[in-house]
């Protein structure tokens, strides 16, 4: 971002985006005279205040320019908030500790309608306007404090032993005290989002490898499974995903992305996208990066969303404030995927950490690029994920994050981080689930398993019952301890993590964190290979290690 004073005017009629670190307002320049610029704000979480320092991104006939302003005053025209932009300033002064919310978070209460004609409202007094400004300013400052705390939590810890450690933030709603349907709706959303992602990866694998993935179904039964569990999408839902900051390009363009071990691509939205979803998130402008190279490669993710985009090669730095940089092929999307919305409204994209074979455009994942370009000497990355915080380590492991030995098992298919699980038990009872393949997925909240095995597992839990398609409840006063045996080592799941909350307000039945998906079939009608997906409720109990050099996954006990 340009840190110098800017005196360039913005052409009248330009579309203008006001943006801070976390806030976008879609605005239109409606007046330009006497050195002042007046903008109408289409969607905002608060009114601009005199003295507020802002940065504007003007878009005029496809041309994009950044200018900076200090607000000289604010007023209302009809039902439209407008403000006067005054003298220019340095961007760095604005960036000190200022941030505001995504306007969609407060859209129900504060969204402003778009009038055909803007007319001055004669009944609004200076006192009323001051009162409105005070209320909205307080709301913005409150949100600014929260956003600043989240941004601070994502700052990287200092490197030790030549290994880069990246702090992650976990986004998930508190489900234990929610409405009667919120828990079930949320688990439906998580199942749908995960299945959609796998569906896209299966299609990519088929194109890249020239054969179907062993878990894939080519007759659409996976889509059937997704429809069967419901299609509820919760607005402003902080989906369970681990997020952190990266930059792309030169100078670096900042993004908040999900770190995902069950996908392979770095994906962000194209700055040319003008939909409301795109405008409310950071987007990638290839023309603003001196290191961007257009690969002239278009791609289409052939899952249910049919997302399209173009591939650019550019420098990707993780985390955003460190120096761990590699040249990476980036999927620049033409639209904002629904699957991103399942994470959180603050997610701008995702950083896939699996293998090239499930890349939508058949390119190395970011960890593979780090290894290939010798940015890291050890081809290993690892996750420490806890209820309070998380950390991903690139280039090795963090010996302070775990105790005892690491139990390793081989990757069975270089697509996902795919392993075999010896067995799954409840309360140490008779083993009914044994030798099942599984995908290790840091972007999935739940554990998902094939229908038959999940039914058998819950049958060993007293008081359990299926309440809806693939989901079960267990008595809240006797949450079971689920154990996974991997490589001969038993790893228990904390019952508090298995418990997703009461099925309804005041109920004594709680939703279990293991859900069933239908067994896929091939186009010939023969059964496909059943598999499991191991997500957050297990990964928060262990230190997990992903070894690209020896194609293996390891788990160890978390240090207290």
Coordinates of C-alpha atoms in Angstrom, one line a residue:
X1 CA 0.0 0.0 0.0
X2 CA 1.3 3.5 -0.9
X3 CA 2.5 5.2 2.3
X4 CA 2.9 8.6 0.8
X5 CA 0.6 11.6 0.8
X6 CA -1.8 11.5 -2.1
X7 CA -3.6 14.5 -3.6
X8 CA -5.1 12.9 -6.7
X9 CA -8.8 13.6 -7.1
X10 CA -11.3 10.8 -7.9
X11 CA -13.4 11.3 -11.1
X12 CA -17.1 11.9 -10.3
X13 CA -19.2 8.8 -11.1
X14 CA -16.5 6.4 -10.0
X15 CA -17.5 3.5 -7.9
X16 CA -15.6 3.7 -4.6
X17 CA -14.7 1.2 -2.0
X18 CA -13.8 2.5 1.4
X19 CA -11.6 -0.1 3.1
X20 CA -9.7 -0.6 6.3
X21 CA -8.1 -3.8 7.4
X22 CA -11.4 -5.6 7.9
X23 CA -14.1 -3.4 6.5
X24 CA -15.5 -2.6 3.1
X25 CA -18.2 -0.1 2.2
X26 CA -19.6 -0.1 -1.3
X27 CA -19.9 3.6 -2.2
X28 CA -20.6 5.9 -5.2
X29 CA -19.1 9.3 -5.7
X30 CA -22.2 11.6 -6.2
X31 CA -20.7 15.1 -6.0
X32 CA -17.4 16.7 -6.6
X33 CA -16.9 20.4 -6.1
X34 CA -14.8 23.0 -4.2
X35 CA -12.2 20.3 -3.5
X36 CA -14.6 18.2 -1.6
X37 CA -15.9 14.7 -2.6
X38 CA -19.3 13.4 -1.4
X39 CA -19.9 9.7 -1.4
X40 CA -23.2 7.8 -0.9
X41 CA -22.6 4.6 1.2
X42 CA -24.6 1.6 0.0
X43 CA -23.9 -0.7 2.9
X44 CA -22.2 0.3 6.1
X45 CA -21.9 -0.8 9.7
X46 CA -21.5 2.8 10.9
X47 CA -21.5 6.4 9.8
X48 CA -18.1 8.1 9.0
X49 CA -17.2 10.7 11.6
X50 CA -15.4 14.0 11.2
X51 CA -11.7 13.4 11.5
X52 CA -11.9 9.7 10.5
X53 CA -9.0 8.7 8.4
X54 CA -9.9 6.5 5.4
X55 CA -8.4 4.9 2.4
X56 CA -10.4 4.8 -0.8
X57 CA -10.1 2.4 -3.8
X58 CA -11.5 4.1 -6.9
X59 CA -12.7 2.0 -9.8
X60 CA -13.3 3.9 -13.0
X61 CA -13.7 2.1 -16.4
X62 CA -11.7 -0.9 -14.9
X63 CA -8.9 1.3 -13.6
X64 CA -8.2 1.0 -9.9
X65 CA -6.4 3.6 -7.9
X66 CA -5.9 4.1 -4.2
X67 CA -6.2 7.6 -2.6
X68 CA -6.4 8.6 1.0
X69 CA -8.6 11.2 2.7
X70 CA -9.6 12.6 6.1
X71 CA -13.3 12.9 6.6
X72 CA -14.4 16.6 7.0
X73 CA -18.0 15.9 7.8
X74 CA -20.9 13.5 7.6
X75 CA -24.6 14.0 6.9
X76 CA -27.7 12.2 5.7
X77 CA -29.5 12.5 2.3
X78 CA -32.8 10.8 2.3
X79 CA -32.1 7.4 3.8
X80 CA -28.6 7.5 2.5
X81 CA -25.5 8.2 4.6
X82 CA -22.9 10.3 2.9
X83 CA -19.7 11.9 3.9
X84 CA -17.3 14.6 2.6
X85 CA -13.8 13.5 2.0
X86 CA -11.3 16.3 2.7
X87 CA -7.5 16.8 2.8
X88 CA -5.3 13.8 2.0
X89 CA -3.1 12.1 4.6
X90 CA -0.6 9.2 5.0
X91 CA -2.1 5.8 5.0
X92 CA 0.2 4.6 7.8
X93 CA -1.5 7.1 10.2
X94 CA -4.8 5.5 9.6
X95 CA -3.5 1.9 10.0
X96 CA -2.5 2.4 13.6
X97 CA -5.0 0.4 15.6
X98 CA -8.0 1.1 13.4
X99 CA -10.3 -1.6 12.1
X100 CA -14.0 -2.1 11.6
X101 CA -16.4 -4.9 11.1
X102 CA -17.6 -6.6 7.9
X103 CA -20.8 -4.6 7.2
X104 CA -22.8 -7.8 6.7
X105 CA -22.5 -8.6 10.4
X106 CA -24.7 -5.7 11.2
X107 CA -26.7 -5.6 8.0
X108 CA -30.0 -6.6 9.6
X109 CA -30.0 -3.4 11.7
X110 CA -28.0 -0.9 9.8
X111 CA -28.1 -1.7 6.1
X112 CA -29.0 1.4 4.1
X113 CA -31.3 1.2 1.1
X114 CA -30.2 2.5 -2.3
X115 CA -32.5 5.4 -3.4
X116 CA -33.1 6.4 -7.0
X117 CA -32.7 10.1 -6.3
X118 CA -30.8 11.6 -3.4
X119 CA -32.7 14.5 -1.7
X120 CA -31.6 16.4 1.4
X121 CA -33.8 15.4 4.5
X122 CA -35.0 18.7 5.9
X123 CA -36.2 17.3 9.3
X124 CA -32.9 16.0 10.5
X125 CA -31.3 18.3 13.0
X126 CA -27.6 18.6 13.9
X127 CA -28.4 17.1 17.3
X128 CA -30.0 14.0 15.8
X129 CA -27.1 13.5 13.4
X130 CA -24.7 13.8 16.3
X131 CA -26.7 11.3 18.3
X132 CA -26.6 8.8 15.4
X133 CA -22.9 9.3 14.9
X134 CA -22.2 8.7 18.6
X135 CA -24.1 5.5 18.7
X136 CA -22.6 4.1 15.5
X137 CA -19.1 5.2 16.5
X138 CA -19.4 3.4 19.8
X139 CA -20.5 0.2 17.9
X140 CA -17.6 0.5 15.5
X141 CA -15.1 1.0 18.3
X142 CA -16.4 -2.0 20.2
X143 CA -16.1 -4.2 17.1
X144 CA -12.7 -2.6 16.4
X145 CA -11.5 -3.8 19.8
X146 CA -12.6 -7.4 19.0
X147 CA -11.1 -7.4 15.6
X148 CA -7.8 -6.0 16.9
X149 CA -7.7 -8.8 19.4
X150 CA -8.2 -11.4 16.7
X151 CA -5.6 -9.8 14.5
X152 CA -3.1 -9.8 17.4
X153 CA -3.8 -13.5 18.1
X154 CA -2.8 -14.3 14.5
X155 CA 0.6 -12.6 14.7
X156 CA 3.5 -15.1 14.3
X157 CA 5.6 -16.2 17.3
X158 CA 9.3 -15.8 17.0
X159 CA 11.1 -18.6 15.0
X160 CA 13.2 -21.1 17.0
X161 CA 15.7 -23.7 15.7
X162 CA 15.2 -22.5 12.1
X163 CA 11.6 -23.6 12.1
X164 CA 8.8 -21.2 11.3
X165 CA 5.8 -21.2 13.7
X166 CA 2.6 -19.6 12.6
X167 CA -0.2 -18.7 15.1
X168 CA -3.7 -19.7 14.0
X169 CA -7.1 -18.5 15.2
X170 CA -10.0 -20.9 15.6
X171 CA -13.4 -19.8 14.4
X172 CA -16.4 -21.7 15.8
X173 CA -19.7 -20.6 17.4
X174 CA -20.5 -21.5 21.0
X175 CA -23.2 -24.2 20.4
X176 CA -24.0 -25.3 23.9
X177 CA -26.5 -22.6 24.5
X178 CA -28.3 -22.1 21.1
X179 CA -31.7 -22.3 19.6
X180 CA -33.6 -25.6 19.1
X181 CA -32.4 -26.1 15.6
X182 CA -29.0 -24.3 15.5
X183 CA -26.9 -27.3 16.5
X184 CA -28.5 -29.6 13.8
X185 CA -28.3 -26.9 11.2
X186 CA -24.7 -26.3 12.0
X187 CA -23.7 -29.9 11.7
X188 CA -25.7 -30.2 8.4
X189 CA -23.7 -27.2 7.1
X190 CA -20.4 -28.8 8.2
X191 CA -21.3 -32.1 6.5
X192 CA -22.3 -30.4 3.3
X193 CA -19.2 -28.2 3.2
X194 CA -16.9 -31.1 3.7
X195 CA -18.6 -33.3 1.2
X196 CA -18.6 -30.5 -1.4
X197 CA -14.9 -30.1 -0.9
X198 CA -14.2 -33.8 -1.3
X199 CA -16.4 -34.0 -4.4
X200 CA -14.3 -31.3 -6.0
X201 CA -11.1 -33.0 -5.0
X202 CA -12.3 -36.4 -6.4
X203 CA -13.0 -34.8 -9.7
X204 CA -9.6 -33.1 -9.8
X205 CA -7.9 -36.4 -9.0
X206 CA -9.7 -38.2 -11.8
X207 CA -8.5 -35.6 -14.3
X208 CA -5.0 -35.4 -13.0
X209 CA -4.4 -39.1 -12.4
X210 CA -6.5 -40.5 -15.2
X211 CA -8.5 -42.8 -12.9
X212 CA -11.1 -42.3 -10.3
X213 CA -10.2 -41.8 -6.7
X214 CA -10.8 -44.9 -4.6
X215 CA -13.3 -42.9 -2.5
X216 CA -15.1 -41.3 -5.4
X217 CA -18.5 -42.1 -6.8
X218 CA -19.1 -41.4 -10.5
X219 CA -22.8 -41.8 -10.5
X220 CA -23.7 -38.7 -8.4
X221 CA -24.4 -40.6 -5.2
X222 CA -22.1 -38.2 -3.3
X223 CA -24.4 -35.3 -4.4
X224 CA -27.3 -37.4 -3.1
X225 CA -25.6 -37.8 0.2
X226 CA -25.1 -34.1 0.5
X227 CA -28.7 -33.3 -0.3
X228 CA -29.8 -35.9 2.2
X229 CA -28.3 -34.2 5.2
X230 CA -29.9 -30.9 4.4
X231 CA -28.8 -27.6 2.8
X232 CA -29.1 -25.1 5.7
X233 CA -26.5 -22.4 5.6
X234 CA -26.2 -20.3 8.7
X235 CA -25.5 -16.6 8.1
X236 CA -22.5 -15.1 9.9
X237 CA -21.6 -18.6 11.2
X238 CA -18.0 -18.9 12.4
X239 CA -17.4 -22.3 11.0
X240 CA -14.7 -24.4 12.7
X241 CA -11.6 -23.7 10.7
X242 CA -8.1 -22.7 11.6
X243 CA -7.2 -19.4 10.0
X244 CA -4.0 -17.3 9.6
X245 CA -2.6 -14.5 7.6
X246 CA -0.6 -14.7 4.3
X247 CA 0.5 -12.2 1.7
X248 CA 0.5 -12.7 -2.1
X249 CA 2.5 -10.6 -4.5
X250 CA 4.9 -7.6 -4.5
X251 CA 4.1 -5.5 -2.6
X252 CA 2.3 -8.1 -0.5
X253 CA -1.5 -8.2 -0.6
X254 CA -2.8 -9.4 2.7
X255 CA -5.4 -12.3 3.1
X256 CA -6.9 -14.3 5.9
X257 CA -7.1 -17.9 4.8
X258 CA -8.0 -21.3 6.2
X259 CA -5.2 -23.8 6.5
X260 CA -6.6 -26.9 5.0
X261 CA -4.9 -30.3 4.9
X262 CA -7.7 -31.8 2.7
X263 CA -7.3 -29.5 -0.3
X264 CA -4.3 -28.6 -2.4
X265 CA -4.7 -25.1 -3.9
X266 CA -4.1 -21.6 -2.7
X267 CA -7.3 -19.9 -3.7
X268 CA -8.4 -16.2 -3.4
X269 CA -11.0 -14.1 -5.2
X270 CA -10.2 -12.0 -8.3
X271 CA -10.3 -8.2 -7.7
X272 CA -12.4 -8.0 -10.9
X273 CA -15.3 -9.7 -9.1
X274 CA -17.9 -7.1 -8.1
X275 CA -20.5 -9.3 -6.3
X276 CA -21.4 -8.3 -2.8
X277 CA -19.6 -11.4 -1.4
X278 CA -16.4 -10.5 -3.3
X279 CA -16.5 -6.8 -2.2
X280 CA -16.8 -7.8 1.4
X281 CA -13.5 -9.7 1.3
X282 CA -10.0 -9.0 0.3
X283 CA -9.3 -9.9 -3.3
X284 CA -6.2 -10.4 -5.4
X285 CA -5.2 -7.8 -8.0
X286 CA -2.6 -9.3 -10.3
X287 CA -1.9 -5.9 -12.0
X288 CA -0.8 -4.5 -8.6
X289 CA 1.9 -7.1 -8.1
X290 CA 5.3 -6.7 -9.9
X291 CA 6.0 -10.5 -9.4
X292 CA 2.6 -11.7 -10.8
X293 CA 2.8 -14.0 -13.9
X294 CA -0.4 -15.0 -15.7
X295 CA -0.1 -18.7 -16.5
X296 CA -2.8 -18.3 -19.1
X297 CA -4.4 -21.4 -17.5
X298 CA -8.1 -21.3 -16.9
X299 CA -9.7 -23.9 -14.6
X300 CA -13.1 -25.0 -13.5
X301 CA -13.7 -26.8 -10.3
X302 CA -16.2 -29.4 -11.4
X303 CA -17.9 -29.9 -8.1
X304 CA -21.4 -28.8 -7.4
X305 CA -20.4 -25.1 -7.3
X306 CA -18.7 -25.1 -10.7
X307 CA -16.3 -22.4 -9.6
X308 CA -14.1 -21.0 -12.4
X309 CA -10.9 -19.0 -12.3
X310 CA -7.4 -18.3 -13.7
X311 CA -4.0 -19.4 -12.5
X312 CA -1.3 -16.8 -11.6
X313 CA 2.2 -17.5 -10.3
X314 CA 3.2 -15.1 -7.6
X315 CA 5.1 -14.9 -4.3
X316 CA 3.2 -16.3 -1.3
X317 CA 4.5 -15.5 2.2
X318 CA 3.4 -17.3 5.3
X319 CA 2.7 -15.8 7.7
X320 CA 2.0 -12.3 6.5
X321 CA 4.7 -10.7 8.6
X322 CA 7.5 -13.3 8.2
X323 CA 9.9 -14.1 5.4
X324 CA 8.9 -17.7 4.5
X325 CA 8.2 -17.1 0.8
X326 CA 7.8 -19.4 -2.2
X327 CA 6.7 -18.9 -5.8
X328 CA 3.2 -20.5 -5.8
X329 CA 0.5 -21.1 -8.4
X330 CA -2.6 -19.3 -7.1
X331 CA -6.1 -20.0 -8.2
X332 CA -7.8 -16.6 -8.7
X333 CA -11.5 -17.2 -8.5
X334 CA -14.1 -15.5 -10.6
X335 CA -16.6 -15.6 -7.8
X336 CA -16.7 -16.2 -4.0
X337 CA -17.3 -19.9 -3.3
X338 CA -20.1 -20.9 -1.0
X339 CA -17.6 -23.2 0.7
X340 CA -15.7 -20.2 2.0
X341 CA -18.9 -18.9 3.6
X342 CA -19.0 -22.1 5.6
X343 CA -15.9 -21.0 7.4
X344 CA -16.5 -17.4 8.5
X345 CA -17.2 -14.0 6.9
X346 CA -13.6 -13.0 7.6
X347 CA -12.0 -15.7 5.4
X348 CA -10.7 -14.4 2.1
X349 CA -9.5 -17.8 0.8
X350 CA -7.8 -21.0 1.7
X351 CA -4.3 -22.5 1.6
X352 CA -4.4 -26.1 0.7
X353 CA -1.7 -28.4 2.2
X354 CA -2.4 -31.7 0.6
X355 CA -0.9 -33.3 -2.6
X356 CA -0.8 -32.0 -6.2
X357 CA -3.1 -34.8 -7.5
X358 CA -6.2 -33.1 -6.1
X359 CA -5.3 -29.7 -7.3
X360 CA -7.9 -28.2 -9.6
X361 CA -5.2 -27.1 -12.0
X362 CA -2.7 -29.9 -11.2
X363 CA 0.0 -27.7 -9.5
X364 CA 2.1 -28.2 -6.4
X365 CA 0.5 -27.3 -3.1
X366 CA 2.1 -24.6 -1.0
X367 CA 4.0 -27.1 1.3
X368 CA 5.2 -29.0 -1.7
X369 CA 6.4 -25.7 -3.3
X370 CA 8.3 -24.8 0.0
X371 CA 10.1 -28.2 -0.3
X372 CA 10.7 -28.1 -4.1
X373 CA 12.2 -24.6 -3.8
X374 CA 14.2 -25.5 -0.7
X375 CA 12.6 -22.7 1.3
X376 CA 12.4 -25.2 4.2
X377 CA 15.1 -27.8 4.8
X378 CA 12.9 -30.4 6.5
X379 CA 9.9 -31.5 4.4
X380 CA 7.6 -31.5 7.4
X381 CA 4.8 -29.4 8.8
X382 CA 2.8 -29.9 12.0
X383 CA -0.3 -28.6 13.8
X384 CA -0.9 -27.9 17.5
X385 CA -4.7 -27.2 17.8
X386 CA -6.3 -26.5 21.1
X387 CA -9.5 -24.9 22.3
X388 CA -7.7 -21.7 23.1
X389 CA -5.4 -21.3 20.1
X390 CA -3.5 -23.1 17.4
X391 CA -0.2 -23.2 15.6
X392 CA 1.2 -24.6 12.4
X393 CA 4.9 -25.3 12.2
X394 CA 6.6 -25.3 8.8
X395 CA 10.0 -27.0 8.3
X396 CA 9.9 -29.3 11.3
X397 CA 8.2 -30.0 14.6
X398 CA 7.9 -28.1 17.8
X399 CA 9.3 -30.3 20.5
X400 CA 7.7 -28.2 23.2
X401 CA 4.2 -28.8 21.8
X402 CA 4.0 -32.6 22.5
X403 CA 5.2 -35.3 24.9
X404 CA 6.4 -38.8 24.3
X405 CA 7.1 -40.4 20.9
X406 CA 5.3 -39.5 17.6
X407 CA 3.4 -42.5 16.2
X408 CA 3.8 -42.5 12.4
X409 CA 1.6 -44.3 9.8
X410 CA 2.1 -44.3 6.0
X411 CA 0.1 -42.2 3.6
X412 CA -1.9 -44.8 1.6
X413 CA -2.8 -42.5 -1.4
X414 CA -0.8 -39.3 -2.3
X415 CA -3.9 -37.2 -2.8
X416 CA -5.3 -36.3 0.6
X417 CA -3.3 -36.9 3.8
X418 CA -5.0 -40.4 3.8
X419 CA -4.1 -43.1 6.3
X420 CA -5.5 -46.3 7.8
X421 CA -7.1 -46.2 11.3
X422 CA -6.7 -49.5 13.2
X423 CA -9.9 -49.2 15.2
X424 CA -12.5 -46.8 16.7
X425 CA -14.2 -47.6 20.1
X426 CA -16.6 -46.0 22.5
X427 CA -15.8 -46.3 26.3
X428 CA -13.4 -49.1 25.6
X429 CA -16.1 -51.4 24.5
X430 CA -15.8 -54.2 21.9
X431 CA -14.2 -52.9 18.7
X432 CA -16.8 -52.7 16.0
X433 CA -15.0 -50.3 13.6
X434 CA -11.6 -51.6 12.4
X435 CA -9.1 -50.9 9.7
X436 CA -10.9 -48.0 8.0
X437 CA -9.2 -45.5 5.6
X438 CA -9.4 -41.9 6.7
X439 CA -8.7 -38.3 5.5
X440 CA -7.0 -36.0 8.0
X441 CA -8.8 -32.7 7.6
X442 CA -7.9 -29.5 9.6
X443 CA -10.8 -27.6 7.9
X444 CA -13.5 -30.0 9.0
X445 CA -15.2 -29.6 12.4
X446 CA -16.5 -33.1 12.8
X447 CA -15.6 -36.8 12.3
X448 CA -17.5 -38.3 9.5
X449 CA -17.7 -42.0 8.7
X450 CA -19.3 -44.5 6.4
X451 CA -22.9 -45.2 7.3
X452 CA -22.6 -48.9 8.4
X453 CA -19.7 -48.3 10.7
X454 CA -21.1 -45.2 12.4
X455 CA -24.3 -47.1 13.0
X456 CA -22.3 -50.0 14.6
X457 CA -20.3 -47.5 16.7
X458 CA -23.3 -45.7 18.2
X459 CA -25.0 -49.1 18.9
X460 CA -22.3 -49.6 21.6
X461 CA -23.2 -46.3 23.3
X462 CA -26.0 -46.7 25.8
X463 CA -28.9 -44.3 25.3
X464 CA -27.8 -43.2 21.8
X465 CA -30.3 -42.7 19.1
X466 CA -30.4 -41.5 15.5
X467 CA -32.3 -38.2 15.3
X468 CA -31.9 -37.2 11.7
X469 CA -30.0 -38.4 8.6
X470 CA -26.7 -39.6 9.9
X471 CA -26.7 -37.7 13.2
X472 CA -27.0 -39.1 16.6
X473 CA -27.7 -38.0 20.2
X474 CA -26.3 -39.4 23.4
X475 CA -27.3 -38.6 27.0
X476 CA -25.7 -35.3 28.1
X477 CA -24.9 -36.7 31.5
X478 CA -22.9 -39.7 30.1
X479 CA -20.9 -38.4 27.1
X480 CA -18.7 -41.3 25.9
X481 CA -15.0 -41.3 25.5
X482 CA -14.2 -42.2 21.9
X483 CA -10.8 -43.6 21.1
X484 CA -9.0 -43.9 17.8
X485 CA -6.2 -46.5 17.6
X486 CA -3.6 -45.4 15.0
X487 CA -0.3 -47.2 14.4
X488 CA -1.0 -49.3 17.5
X489 CA -1.3 -46.2 19.8
X490 CA -4.6 -45.3 21.4
X491 CA -5.7 -41.6 21.2
X492 CA -8.7 -40.6 23.2
X493 CA -11.1 -37.8 22.3
X494 CA -12.1 -35.4 25.1
X495 CA -15.8 -35.9 25.7
X496 CA -16.3 -32.1 25.8
X497 CA -15.1 -32.0 22.2
X498 CA -17.3 -34.9 21.1
X499 CA -20.3 -33.2 22.6
X500 CA -21.7 -30.7 20.1
X501 CA -24.4 -29.4 22.5
X502 CA -28.0 -30.1 23.4
X503 CA -30.2 -31.2 20.5
X504 CA -32.7 -28.5 21.7
X505 CA -32.7 -25.9 24.4
X506 CA -33.1 -27.6 27.8
X507 CA -32.8 -31.1 26.4
X508 CA -30.9 -33.8 28.2
X509 CA -29.8 -35.3 24.9
X510 CA -26.7 -34.0 23.2
X511 CA -25.6 -34.2 19.6
X512 CA -22.5 -36.4 19.0
X513 CA -19.5 -35.2 17.0
X514 CA -19.4 -38.3 14.8
X515 CA -21.8 -38.3 11.9
X516 CA -22.6 -40.8 9.1
X517 CA -22.6 -40.2 5.4
X518 CA -24.1 -42.7 2.9
X519 CA -21.8 -45.2 1.3
X520 CA -20.9 -44.1 -2.2
X521 CA -21.3 -46.3 -5.3
X522 CA -19.5 -46.4 -8.6
X523 CA -21.2 -45.8 -11.9
X524 CA -21.6 -49.6 -12.3
X525 CA -23.6 -49.7 -9.1
X526 CA -20.9 -51.6 -7.1
X527 CA -19.9 -50.3 -3.7
X528 CA -17.2 -47.7 -3.5
X529 CA -14.6 -47.8 -0.8
X530 CA -16.0 -46.6 2.6
X531 CA -13.9 -43.9 4.3
X532 CA -13.8 -41.6 7.3
X533 CA -12.9 -37.9 7.6
X534 CA -11.1 -37.0 10.8
X535 CA -11.6 -33.4 11.7
X536 CA -11.3 -30.9 14.5
X537 CA -12.8 -32.8 17.4
X538 CA -10.0 -35.4 17.1
X539 CA -7.2 -33.1 16.0
X540 CA -7.6 -30.9 19.1
X541 CA -6.5 -33.9 21.2
X542 CA -3.2 -34.6 19.5
X543 CA -0.1 -33.0 17.9
X544 CA -0.3 -33.9 14.2
X545 CA 2.7 -34.2 11.9
X546 CA 2.6 -34.3 8.1
X547 CA 5.8 -35.6 6.5
X548 CA 6.2 -34.9 2.7
X549 CA 9.6 -36.5 2.6
X550 CA 8.6 -39.9 3.9
X551 CA 4.9 -39.7 3.0
X552 CA 3.6 -40.3 6.4
X553 CA 1.4 -38.8 9.1
X554 CA 2.3 -38.8 12.8
X555 CA 0.4 -38.2 16.0
X556 CA 1.6 -37.5 19.6
X557 CA 0.1 -36.5 22.9
X558 CA -0.2 -32.8 23.4
X559 CA 2.0 -31.1 26.0
X560 CA 0.0 -29.6 28.9

